[in-house]
Coordinates of C-alpha atoms in Angstrom, one line a residue:
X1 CA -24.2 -39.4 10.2
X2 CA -22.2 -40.2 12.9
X3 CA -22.8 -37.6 15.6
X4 CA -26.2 -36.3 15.8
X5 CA -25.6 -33.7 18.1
X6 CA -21.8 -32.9 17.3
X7 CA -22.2 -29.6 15.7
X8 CA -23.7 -28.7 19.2
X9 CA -20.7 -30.2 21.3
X10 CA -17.7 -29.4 19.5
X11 CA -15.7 -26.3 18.4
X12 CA -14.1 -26.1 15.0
X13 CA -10.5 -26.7 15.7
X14 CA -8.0 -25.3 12.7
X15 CA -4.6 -26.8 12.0
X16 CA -1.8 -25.2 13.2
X17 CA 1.3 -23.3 12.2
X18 CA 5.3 -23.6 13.2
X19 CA 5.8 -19.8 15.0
X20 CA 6.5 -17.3 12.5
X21 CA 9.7 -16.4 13.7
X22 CA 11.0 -19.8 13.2
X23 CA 9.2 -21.0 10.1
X24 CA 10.4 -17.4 8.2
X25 CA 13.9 -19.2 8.6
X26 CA 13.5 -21.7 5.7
X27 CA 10.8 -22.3 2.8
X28 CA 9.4 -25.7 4.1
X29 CA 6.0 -26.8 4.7
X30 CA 4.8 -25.4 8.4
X31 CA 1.5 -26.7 9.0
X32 CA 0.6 -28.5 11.2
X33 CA -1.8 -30.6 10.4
X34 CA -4.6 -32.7 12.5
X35 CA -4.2 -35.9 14.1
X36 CA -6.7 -38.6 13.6
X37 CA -8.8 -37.8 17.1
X38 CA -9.0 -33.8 15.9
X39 CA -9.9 -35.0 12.4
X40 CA -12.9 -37.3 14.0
X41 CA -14.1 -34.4 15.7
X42 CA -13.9 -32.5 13.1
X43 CA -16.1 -34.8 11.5
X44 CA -18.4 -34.8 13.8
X45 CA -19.1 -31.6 13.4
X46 CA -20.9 -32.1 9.9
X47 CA -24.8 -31.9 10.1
X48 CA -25.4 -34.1 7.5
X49 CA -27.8 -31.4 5.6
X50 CA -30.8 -32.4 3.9
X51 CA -29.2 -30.4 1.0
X52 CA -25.2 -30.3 1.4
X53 CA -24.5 -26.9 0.1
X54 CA -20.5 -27.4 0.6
X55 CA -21.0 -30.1 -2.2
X56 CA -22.1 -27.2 -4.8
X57 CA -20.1 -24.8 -3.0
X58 CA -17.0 -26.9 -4.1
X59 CA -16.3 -27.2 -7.5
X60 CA -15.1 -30.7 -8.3
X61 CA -18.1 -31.6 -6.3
X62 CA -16.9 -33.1 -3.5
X63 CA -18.9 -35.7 -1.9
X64 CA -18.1 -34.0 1.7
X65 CA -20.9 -35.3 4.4
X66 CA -19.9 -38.6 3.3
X67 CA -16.6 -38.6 4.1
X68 CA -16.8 -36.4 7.0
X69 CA -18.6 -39.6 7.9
X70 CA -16.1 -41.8 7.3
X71 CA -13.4 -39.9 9.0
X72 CA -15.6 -39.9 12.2
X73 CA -16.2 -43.5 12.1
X74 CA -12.1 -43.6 11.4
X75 CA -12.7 -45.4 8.3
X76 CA -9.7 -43.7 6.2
X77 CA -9.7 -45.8 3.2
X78 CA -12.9 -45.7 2.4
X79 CA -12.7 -41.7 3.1
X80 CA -9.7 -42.1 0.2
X81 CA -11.6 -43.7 -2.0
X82 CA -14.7 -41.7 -1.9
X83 CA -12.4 -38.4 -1.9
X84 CA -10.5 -39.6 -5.2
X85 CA -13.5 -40.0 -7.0
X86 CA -14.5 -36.4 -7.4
X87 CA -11.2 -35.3 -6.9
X88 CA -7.3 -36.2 -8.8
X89 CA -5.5 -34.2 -6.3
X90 CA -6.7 -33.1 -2.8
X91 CA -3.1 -33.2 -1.6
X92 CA -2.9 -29.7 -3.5
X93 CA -6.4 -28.7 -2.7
X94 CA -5.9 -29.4 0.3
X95 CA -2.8 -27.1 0.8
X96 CA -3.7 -24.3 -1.0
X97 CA -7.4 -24.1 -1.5
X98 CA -9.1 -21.3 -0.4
X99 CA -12.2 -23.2 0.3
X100 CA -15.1 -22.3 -1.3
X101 CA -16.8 -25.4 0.2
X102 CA -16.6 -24.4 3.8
X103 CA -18.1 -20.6 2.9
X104 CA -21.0 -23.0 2.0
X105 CA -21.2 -24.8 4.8
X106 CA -24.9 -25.0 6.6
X107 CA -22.8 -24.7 10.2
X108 CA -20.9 -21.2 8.9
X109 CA -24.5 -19.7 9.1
X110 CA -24.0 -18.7 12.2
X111 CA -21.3 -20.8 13.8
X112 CA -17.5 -21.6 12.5
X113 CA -18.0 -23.8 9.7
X114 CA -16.5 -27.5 9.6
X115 CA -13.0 -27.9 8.7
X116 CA -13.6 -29.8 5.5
X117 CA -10.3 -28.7 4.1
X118 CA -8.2 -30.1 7.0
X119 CA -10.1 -32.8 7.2
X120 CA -9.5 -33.2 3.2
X121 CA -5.8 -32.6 4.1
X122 CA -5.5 -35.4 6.7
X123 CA -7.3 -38.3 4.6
X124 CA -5.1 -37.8 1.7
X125 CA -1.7 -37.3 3.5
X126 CA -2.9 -40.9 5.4
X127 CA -3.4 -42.3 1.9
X128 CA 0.0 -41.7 1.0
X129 CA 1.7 -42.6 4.2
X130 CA -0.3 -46.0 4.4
X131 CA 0.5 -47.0 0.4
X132 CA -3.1 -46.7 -0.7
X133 CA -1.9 -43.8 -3.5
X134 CA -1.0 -46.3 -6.2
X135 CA -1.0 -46.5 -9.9
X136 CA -4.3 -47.6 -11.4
X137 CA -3.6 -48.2 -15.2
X138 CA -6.4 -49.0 -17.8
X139 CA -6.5 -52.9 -18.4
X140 CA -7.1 -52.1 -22.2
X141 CA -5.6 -49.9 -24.8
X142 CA -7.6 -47.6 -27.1
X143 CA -5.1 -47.3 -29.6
X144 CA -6.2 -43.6 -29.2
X145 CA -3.3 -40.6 -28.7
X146 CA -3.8 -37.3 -27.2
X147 CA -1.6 -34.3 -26.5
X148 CA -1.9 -32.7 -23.6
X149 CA -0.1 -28.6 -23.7
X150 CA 0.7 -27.9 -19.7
X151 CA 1.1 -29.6 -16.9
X152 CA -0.2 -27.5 -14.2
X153 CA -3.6 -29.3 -12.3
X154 CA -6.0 -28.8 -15.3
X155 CA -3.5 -30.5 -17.9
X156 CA -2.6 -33.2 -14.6
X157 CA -6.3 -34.1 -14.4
X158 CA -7.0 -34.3 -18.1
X159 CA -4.2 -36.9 -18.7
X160 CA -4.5 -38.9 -15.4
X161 CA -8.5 -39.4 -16.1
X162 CA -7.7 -39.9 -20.1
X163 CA -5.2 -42.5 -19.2
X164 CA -7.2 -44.2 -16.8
X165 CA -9.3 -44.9 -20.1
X166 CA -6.9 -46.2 -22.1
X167 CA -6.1 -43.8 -24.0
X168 CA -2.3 -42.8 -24.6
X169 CA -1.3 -39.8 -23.3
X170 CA 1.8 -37.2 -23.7
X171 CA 2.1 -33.9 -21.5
X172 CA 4.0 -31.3 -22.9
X173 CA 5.3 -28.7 -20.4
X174 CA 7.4 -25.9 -21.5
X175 CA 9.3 -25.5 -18.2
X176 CA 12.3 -28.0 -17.1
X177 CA 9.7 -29.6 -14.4
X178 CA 6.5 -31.1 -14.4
X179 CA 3.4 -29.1 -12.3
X180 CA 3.0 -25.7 -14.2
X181 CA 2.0 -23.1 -11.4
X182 CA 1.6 -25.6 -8.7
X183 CA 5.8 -25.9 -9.3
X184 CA 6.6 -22.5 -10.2
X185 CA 4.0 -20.1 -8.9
X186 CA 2.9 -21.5 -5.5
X187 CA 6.2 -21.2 -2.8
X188 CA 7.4 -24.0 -1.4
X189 CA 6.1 -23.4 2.1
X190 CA 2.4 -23.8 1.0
X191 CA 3.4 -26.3 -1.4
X192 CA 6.6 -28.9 -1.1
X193 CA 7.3 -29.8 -4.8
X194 CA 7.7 -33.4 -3.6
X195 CA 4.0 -33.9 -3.3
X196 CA 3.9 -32.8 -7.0
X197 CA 6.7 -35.3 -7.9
X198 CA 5.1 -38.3 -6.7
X199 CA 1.9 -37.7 -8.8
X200 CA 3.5 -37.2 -11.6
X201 CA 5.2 -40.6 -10.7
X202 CA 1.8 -42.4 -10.4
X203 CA 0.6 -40.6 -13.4
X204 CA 3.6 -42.4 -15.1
X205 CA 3.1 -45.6 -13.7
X206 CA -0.7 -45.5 -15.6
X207 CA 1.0 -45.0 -18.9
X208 CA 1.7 -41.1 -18.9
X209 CA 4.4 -39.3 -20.5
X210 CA 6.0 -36.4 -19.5
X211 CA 7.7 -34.2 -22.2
X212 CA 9.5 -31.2 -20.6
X213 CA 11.3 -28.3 -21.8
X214 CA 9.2 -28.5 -24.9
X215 CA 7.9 -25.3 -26.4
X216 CA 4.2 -25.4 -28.5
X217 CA 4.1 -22.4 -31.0
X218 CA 5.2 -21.7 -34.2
X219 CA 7.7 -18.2 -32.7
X220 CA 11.0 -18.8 -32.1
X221 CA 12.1 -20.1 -28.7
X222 CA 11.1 -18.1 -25.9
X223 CA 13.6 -16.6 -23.8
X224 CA 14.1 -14.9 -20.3
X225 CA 12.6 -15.1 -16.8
X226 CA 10.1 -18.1 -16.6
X227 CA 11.6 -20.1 -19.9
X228 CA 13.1 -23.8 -20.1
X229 CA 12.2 -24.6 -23.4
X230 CA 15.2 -26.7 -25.1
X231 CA 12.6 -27.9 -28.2
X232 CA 10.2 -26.6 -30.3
X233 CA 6.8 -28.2 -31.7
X234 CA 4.3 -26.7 -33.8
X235 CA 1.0 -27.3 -33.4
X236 CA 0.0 -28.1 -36.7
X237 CA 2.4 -31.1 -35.9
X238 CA 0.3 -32.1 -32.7
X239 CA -2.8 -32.2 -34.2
X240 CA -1.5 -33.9 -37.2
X241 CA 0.7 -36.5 -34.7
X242 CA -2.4 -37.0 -32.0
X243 CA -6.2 -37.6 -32.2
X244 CA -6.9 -34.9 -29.6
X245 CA -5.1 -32.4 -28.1
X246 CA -6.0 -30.0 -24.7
X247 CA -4.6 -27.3 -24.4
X248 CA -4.3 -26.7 -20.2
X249 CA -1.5 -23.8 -20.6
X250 CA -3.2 -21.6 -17.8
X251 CA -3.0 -18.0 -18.0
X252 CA 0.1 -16.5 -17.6
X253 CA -0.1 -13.1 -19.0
X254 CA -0.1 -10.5 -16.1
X255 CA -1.7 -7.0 -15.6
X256 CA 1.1 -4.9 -15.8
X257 CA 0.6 -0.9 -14.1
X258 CA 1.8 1.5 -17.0
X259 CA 3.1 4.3 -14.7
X260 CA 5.9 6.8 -15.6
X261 CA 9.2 5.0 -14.1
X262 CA 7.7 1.4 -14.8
X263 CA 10.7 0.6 -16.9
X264 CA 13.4 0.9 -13.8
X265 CA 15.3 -1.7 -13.1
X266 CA 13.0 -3.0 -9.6
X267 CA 9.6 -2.9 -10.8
X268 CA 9.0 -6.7 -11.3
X269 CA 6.2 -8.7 -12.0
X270 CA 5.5 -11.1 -9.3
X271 CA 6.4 -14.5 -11.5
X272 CA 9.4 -12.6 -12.3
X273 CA 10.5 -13.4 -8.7
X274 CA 8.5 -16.4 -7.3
X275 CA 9.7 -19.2 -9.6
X276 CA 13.6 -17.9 -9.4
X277 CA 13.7 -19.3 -5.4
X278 CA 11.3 -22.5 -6.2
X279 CA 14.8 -22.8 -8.7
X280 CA 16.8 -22.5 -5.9
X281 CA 14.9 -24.4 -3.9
X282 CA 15.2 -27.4 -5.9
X283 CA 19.0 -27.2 -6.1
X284 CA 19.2 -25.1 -9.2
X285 CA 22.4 -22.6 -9.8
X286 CA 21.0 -19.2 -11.0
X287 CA 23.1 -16.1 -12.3
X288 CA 21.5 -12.8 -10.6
X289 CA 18.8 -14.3 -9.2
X290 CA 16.4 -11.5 -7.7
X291 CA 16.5 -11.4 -4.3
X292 CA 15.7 -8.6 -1.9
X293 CA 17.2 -8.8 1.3
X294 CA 18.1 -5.5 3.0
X295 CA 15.6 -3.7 0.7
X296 CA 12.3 -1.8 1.0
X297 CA 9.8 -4.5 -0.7
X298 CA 6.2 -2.7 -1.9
X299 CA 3.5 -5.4 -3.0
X300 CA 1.2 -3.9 -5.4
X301 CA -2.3 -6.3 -5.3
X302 CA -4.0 -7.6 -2.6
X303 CA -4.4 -11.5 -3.5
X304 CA -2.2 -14.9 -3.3
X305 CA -0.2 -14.3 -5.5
X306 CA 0.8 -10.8 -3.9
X307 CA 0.7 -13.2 -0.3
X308 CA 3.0 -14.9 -1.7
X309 CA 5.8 -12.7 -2.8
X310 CA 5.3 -11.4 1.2
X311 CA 6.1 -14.5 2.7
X312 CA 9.2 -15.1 0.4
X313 CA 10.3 -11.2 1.4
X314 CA 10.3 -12.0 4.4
X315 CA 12.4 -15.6 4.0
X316 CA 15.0 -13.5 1.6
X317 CA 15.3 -10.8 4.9
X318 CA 13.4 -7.5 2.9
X319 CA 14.0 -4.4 5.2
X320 CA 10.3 -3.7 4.9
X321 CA 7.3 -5.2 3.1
X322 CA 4.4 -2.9 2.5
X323 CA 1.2 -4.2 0.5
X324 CA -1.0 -1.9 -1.6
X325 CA -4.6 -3.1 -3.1
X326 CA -6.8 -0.2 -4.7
X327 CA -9.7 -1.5 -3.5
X328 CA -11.4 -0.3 -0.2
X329 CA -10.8 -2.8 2.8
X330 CA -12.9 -5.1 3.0
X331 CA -15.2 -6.2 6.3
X332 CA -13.7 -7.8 9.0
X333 CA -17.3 -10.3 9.1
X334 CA -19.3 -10.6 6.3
X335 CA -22.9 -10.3 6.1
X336 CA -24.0 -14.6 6.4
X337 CA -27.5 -13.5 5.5
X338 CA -26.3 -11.6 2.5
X339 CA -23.7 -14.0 0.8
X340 CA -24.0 -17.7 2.1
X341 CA -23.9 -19.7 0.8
X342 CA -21.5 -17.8 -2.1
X343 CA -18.0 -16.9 -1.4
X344 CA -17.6 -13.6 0.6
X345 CA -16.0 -10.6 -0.1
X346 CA -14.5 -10.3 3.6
X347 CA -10.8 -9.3 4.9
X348 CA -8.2 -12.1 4.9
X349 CA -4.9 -12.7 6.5
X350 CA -2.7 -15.1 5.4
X351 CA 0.3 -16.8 7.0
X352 CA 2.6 -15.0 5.5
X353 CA 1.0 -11.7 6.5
X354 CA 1.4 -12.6 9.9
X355 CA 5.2 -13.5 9.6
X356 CA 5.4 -9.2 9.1
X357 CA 4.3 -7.0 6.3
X358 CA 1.8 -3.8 6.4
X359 CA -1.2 -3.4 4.7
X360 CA -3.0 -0.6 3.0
X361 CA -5.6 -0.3 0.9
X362 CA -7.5 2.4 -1.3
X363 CA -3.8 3.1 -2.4
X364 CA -3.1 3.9 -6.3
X365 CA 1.0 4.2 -7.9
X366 CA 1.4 7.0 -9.6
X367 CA 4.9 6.9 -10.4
X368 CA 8.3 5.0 -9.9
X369 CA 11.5 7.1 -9.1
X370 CA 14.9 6.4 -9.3
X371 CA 18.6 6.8 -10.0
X372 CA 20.8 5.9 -12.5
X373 CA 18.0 3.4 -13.7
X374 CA 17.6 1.8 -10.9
X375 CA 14.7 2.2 -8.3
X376 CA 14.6 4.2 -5.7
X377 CA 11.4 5.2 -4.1
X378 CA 7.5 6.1 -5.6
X379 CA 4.4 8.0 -5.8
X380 CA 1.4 6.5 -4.4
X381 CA -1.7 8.7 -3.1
X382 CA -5.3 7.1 -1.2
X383 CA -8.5 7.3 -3.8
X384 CA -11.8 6.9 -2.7
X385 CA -14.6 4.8 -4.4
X386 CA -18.3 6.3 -5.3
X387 CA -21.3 4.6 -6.7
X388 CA -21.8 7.0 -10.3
X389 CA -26.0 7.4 -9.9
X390 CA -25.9 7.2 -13.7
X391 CA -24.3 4.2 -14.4
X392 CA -24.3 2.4 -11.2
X393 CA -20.9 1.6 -11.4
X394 CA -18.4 2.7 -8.5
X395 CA -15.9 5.1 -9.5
X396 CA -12.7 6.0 -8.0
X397 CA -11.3 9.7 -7.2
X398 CA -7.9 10.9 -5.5
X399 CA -7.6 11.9 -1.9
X400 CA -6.3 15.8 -1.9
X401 CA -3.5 15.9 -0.2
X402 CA -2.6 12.3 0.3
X403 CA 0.0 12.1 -2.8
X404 CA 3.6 10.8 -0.6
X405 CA 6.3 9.8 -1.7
X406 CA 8.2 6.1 0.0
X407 CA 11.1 4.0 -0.1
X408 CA 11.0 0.9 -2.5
X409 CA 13.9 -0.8 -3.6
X410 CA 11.8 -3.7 -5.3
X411 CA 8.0 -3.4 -6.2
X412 CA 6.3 -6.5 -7.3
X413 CA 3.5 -6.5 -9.5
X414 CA 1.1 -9.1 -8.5
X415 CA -2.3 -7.5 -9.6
X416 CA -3.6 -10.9 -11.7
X417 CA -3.4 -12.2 -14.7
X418 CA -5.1 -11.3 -18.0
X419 CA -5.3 -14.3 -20.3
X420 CA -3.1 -17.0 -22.0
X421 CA 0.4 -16.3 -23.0
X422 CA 0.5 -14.7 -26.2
X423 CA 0.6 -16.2 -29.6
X424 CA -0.3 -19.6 -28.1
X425 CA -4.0 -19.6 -29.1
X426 CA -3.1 -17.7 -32.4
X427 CA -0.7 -20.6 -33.3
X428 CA -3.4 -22.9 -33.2
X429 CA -5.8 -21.2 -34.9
X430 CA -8.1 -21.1 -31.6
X431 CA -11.6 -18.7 -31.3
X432 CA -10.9 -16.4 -28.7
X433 CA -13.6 -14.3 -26.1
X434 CA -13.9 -10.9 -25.2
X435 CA -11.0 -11.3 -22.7
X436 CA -8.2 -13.4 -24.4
X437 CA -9.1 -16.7 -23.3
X438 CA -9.6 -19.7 -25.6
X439 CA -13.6 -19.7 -26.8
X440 CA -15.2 -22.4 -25.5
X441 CA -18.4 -23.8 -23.9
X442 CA -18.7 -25.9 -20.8
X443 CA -22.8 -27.3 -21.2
X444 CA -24.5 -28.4 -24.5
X445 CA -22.8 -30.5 -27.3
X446 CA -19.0 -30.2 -28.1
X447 CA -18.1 -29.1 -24.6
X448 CA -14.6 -27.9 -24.4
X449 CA -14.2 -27.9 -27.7
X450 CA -12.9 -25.3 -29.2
X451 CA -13.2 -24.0 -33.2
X452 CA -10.1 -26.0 -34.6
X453 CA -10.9 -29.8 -34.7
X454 CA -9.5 -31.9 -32.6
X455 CA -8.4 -29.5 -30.4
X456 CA -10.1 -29.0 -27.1
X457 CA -9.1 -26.4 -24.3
X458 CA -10.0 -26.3 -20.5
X459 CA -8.7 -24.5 -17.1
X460 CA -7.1 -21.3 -17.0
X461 CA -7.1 -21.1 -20.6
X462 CA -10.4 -21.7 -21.1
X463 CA -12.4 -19.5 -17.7
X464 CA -9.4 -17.1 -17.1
X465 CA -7.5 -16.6 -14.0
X466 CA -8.7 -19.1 -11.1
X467 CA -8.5 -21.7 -8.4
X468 CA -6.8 -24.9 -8.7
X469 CA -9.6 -26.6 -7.7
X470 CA -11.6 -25.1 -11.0
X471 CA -8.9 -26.2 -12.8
X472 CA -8.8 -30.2 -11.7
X473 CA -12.8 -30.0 -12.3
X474 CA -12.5 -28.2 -16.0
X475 CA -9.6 -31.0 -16.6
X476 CA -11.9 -33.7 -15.4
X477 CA -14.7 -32.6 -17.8
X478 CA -12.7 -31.9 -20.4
X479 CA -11.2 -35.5 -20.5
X480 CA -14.9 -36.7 -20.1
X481 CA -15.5 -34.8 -23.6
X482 CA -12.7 -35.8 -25.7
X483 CA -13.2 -39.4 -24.5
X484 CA -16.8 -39.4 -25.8
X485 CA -15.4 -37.8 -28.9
X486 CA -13.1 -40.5 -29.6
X487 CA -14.9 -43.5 -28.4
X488 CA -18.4 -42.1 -29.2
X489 CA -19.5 -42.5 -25.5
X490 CA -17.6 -42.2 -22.1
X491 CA -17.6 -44.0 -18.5
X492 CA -15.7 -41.4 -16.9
X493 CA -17.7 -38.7 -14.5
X494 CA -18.6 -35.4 -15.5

């Protein structure tokens, strides 16, 4: 422990942001992140707990106290090294993590809890900058191949830790660029795609390959909004062609609101408009690409994927941007001695909420309006919520009187996703559970391993709609499990 008494002496300090008006002007990273004295505070500020809840409150495990340590002490490439080896990628956690870990932290009790994701932040970003980020390829081949379907951070994590082993390993990504959601779902200005491109670059250098535009299934091509694929593979072929295959495809299928009017051209799903300026972003040419400037934007879902579509509203110059959740509002301040050290249910504010955007909540659709098939306004009205003393279960009822009627030129719906894109599992033959997702355990023999042979799923896929941070752990532990299923044992960490 470096500091005894620094959780006494110093106040949490949190990175900081370009000004809103000036950061709305272009889709680049704005942060601004800690220099090396804030980041030694920072460190300072970790009590060292007798039991580290922020190590269970993260879920790759982080090994936080020690490298709050090492920051303090300035030792950054030992911090490196002991931050890699829980974790593939804190360069994304880093970014766009909502940290569980600090909601854990002892200090959050009943102070501001350490920064441990800014302080993740600034060790990895010195990494890089100071060349200790380099290619570490196995010394010895396996002989053993293994298909990887997706290449968001699940599917990353798998084949880095797989190749690592000597195993050799192909990622098959059905859009024209590597980093599945991390590229396409998450804006630019919380992620630059750069820091995905130089991954995937080290992930090449230890023997990866990258197959884009590739399309596993046994339909025909898919087309529209959100498709690259230029080839088709069946799986029957990958599991005849490799000795494992994981299937990291995330879940992509998103809760749609059947309302009357929902077919008006307007009503969008949310990855119907987010990946269309990461396109443009990267220098792509797009016919009609959905944009929204001048126009009354409505948000329909209160989380960060609904954040998101805010903040790019804003950048395209929306008129207006109201957000809607059906849910009550949460707390401003949770209750510490109710949920610590879990995550709480408390109200958040993101960035790009502060760049401009009204909130409501408690606030259900009833119907899209418009003209000539194009929308023009809609229907919402305030419910409340009610515990039912039968069932227990809260229940929600209409407000009398508060049906209106508002402007919306573009609604986006960004109320979650459901399960994996569909047919994908059936083409393989995979078990699924009671939501969609691919059947399979994560404790107890055959982890990961789902009903087909051979064929293993983890992520998204696997757990449903989540945090990338789950998704580089359930990658991690999936590659453990295929490893010890083709080698009989494994040396890599659960």
């Amino acid at each position: 422990m470096g500091k005894v008494t620094g959780f006494l002496e110093f106040e949490r300090q949190d990175e900081g942001y370009e000004a809103a008006e000036t950061r709305k002007k272009h889709y680049k990273e704005f942060v601004v992140a800690l220099s090396d004295d804030q980041a030694k505070i920072q460190g300072a500020r970790c009590m060292d707990c007798g039991i580290p809840f922020c190590n269970n409150g993260c879920p790759v495990n982080n090994i936080i106290p020690d490298w709050n340590d090492l920051v303090y002490k300035q030792k950054w490439r030992e911090a490196i090294d002991v931050l890699h080896s829980t974790n593939n990628f804190p360069e994304f956690t880093g970014r766009i993590c909502p940290a569980p870990c600090e909601a854990a932290c002892t200090l959050g009790i009943n102070a501001a809890p350490v920064g441990i994701k800014s302080i993740e932040h600034a060790i990895i970003d010195k990494a890089w900058e100071s060349g200790w980020v380099v290619p570490q390829p196995a010394a010895v081949k396996t002989g053993k191949k293994i298909a990887v379907v997706g290449s968001g951070p699940a599917g990353l994590a798998a084949a880095q830790q797989l190749a690592r082993v000597g195993h050799s390993v192909t990622v098959f990504e059905k859009r024209d660029r590597v980093g599945g959601l991390l590229r396409y779902g998450i804006p630019d200005f919380k992620l630059d795609k750069s820091i995905i491109d130089r991954r995937a670059k080290q992930l090449e250098g230890e023997g990866v390959v990258f197959k884009t535009s590739v399309y596993i299934g046994d339909a025909d091509l898919p087309k529209g909004v959100g498709n690259d694929a230029k080839e088709k593979i069946s799986p029957k072929q990958l599991i005849k062609d490799f000795d494992a295959v994981v299937i990291t495809a995330g879940s992509e299928f998103p809760r749609d609101l059947p309302v009357p009017g929902r077919e008006l051209e307007g009503v969008y799903y949310a990855m119907e408009f987010l990946p269309q300026q990461n396109k443009v972003n990267a220098g792509d040419k797009l016919k009609d690409q959905l944009t929204v400037g001048g126009k009354n934007v409505v948000v329909i879902g209160g989380g960060d994927t609904g954040s998101d579509c805010v903040g790019t509203s804003n950048r395209q110059g929306a008129a207006s941007i109201l957000q809607i959740e059906l849910m009550p509002k949460p707390p401003v301040q949770e209750n510490k001695s109710l949920t610590w050290p879990y995550w709480p249910n408390k109200l958040r504010t993101s960035s790009s909420h502060d760049e401009g955007c009204n909130r409501e909540w408690s606030v259900t659709t009833k119907e899209f309006k418009g003209e000539n098939g194009k929308l023009k306004s809609m229907v919402i009205a305030n419910v409340e919520w009610a515990k039912d003393e039968k069932t227990g279960q809260f229940k929600m009822s209409e407000v009398a009187g508060s049906e209106r009627e508002i402007p919306a030129e573009a609604v986006f719906l960004a109320m979650g996703f459901v399960n994996p894109v569909a047919g994908l599992l059936d083409a393989f033959g995979v078990e699924k559970d009671a939501r969609g997702n691919a059947k399979a355990t994560t404790d107890g023999e055959g982890c990961y391993a789902t009903n087909v042979a051979k064929v293993f799923a983890a992520g998204d896929t696997r757990r449903g709609q989540s945090l990338v941070v789950w998704a580089i752990r359930e990658g991690r532990q999936a590659a453990r499990e295929i490893d010890a299923f083709l080698m009989g044992a494994s040396v890599l960490p659960r």
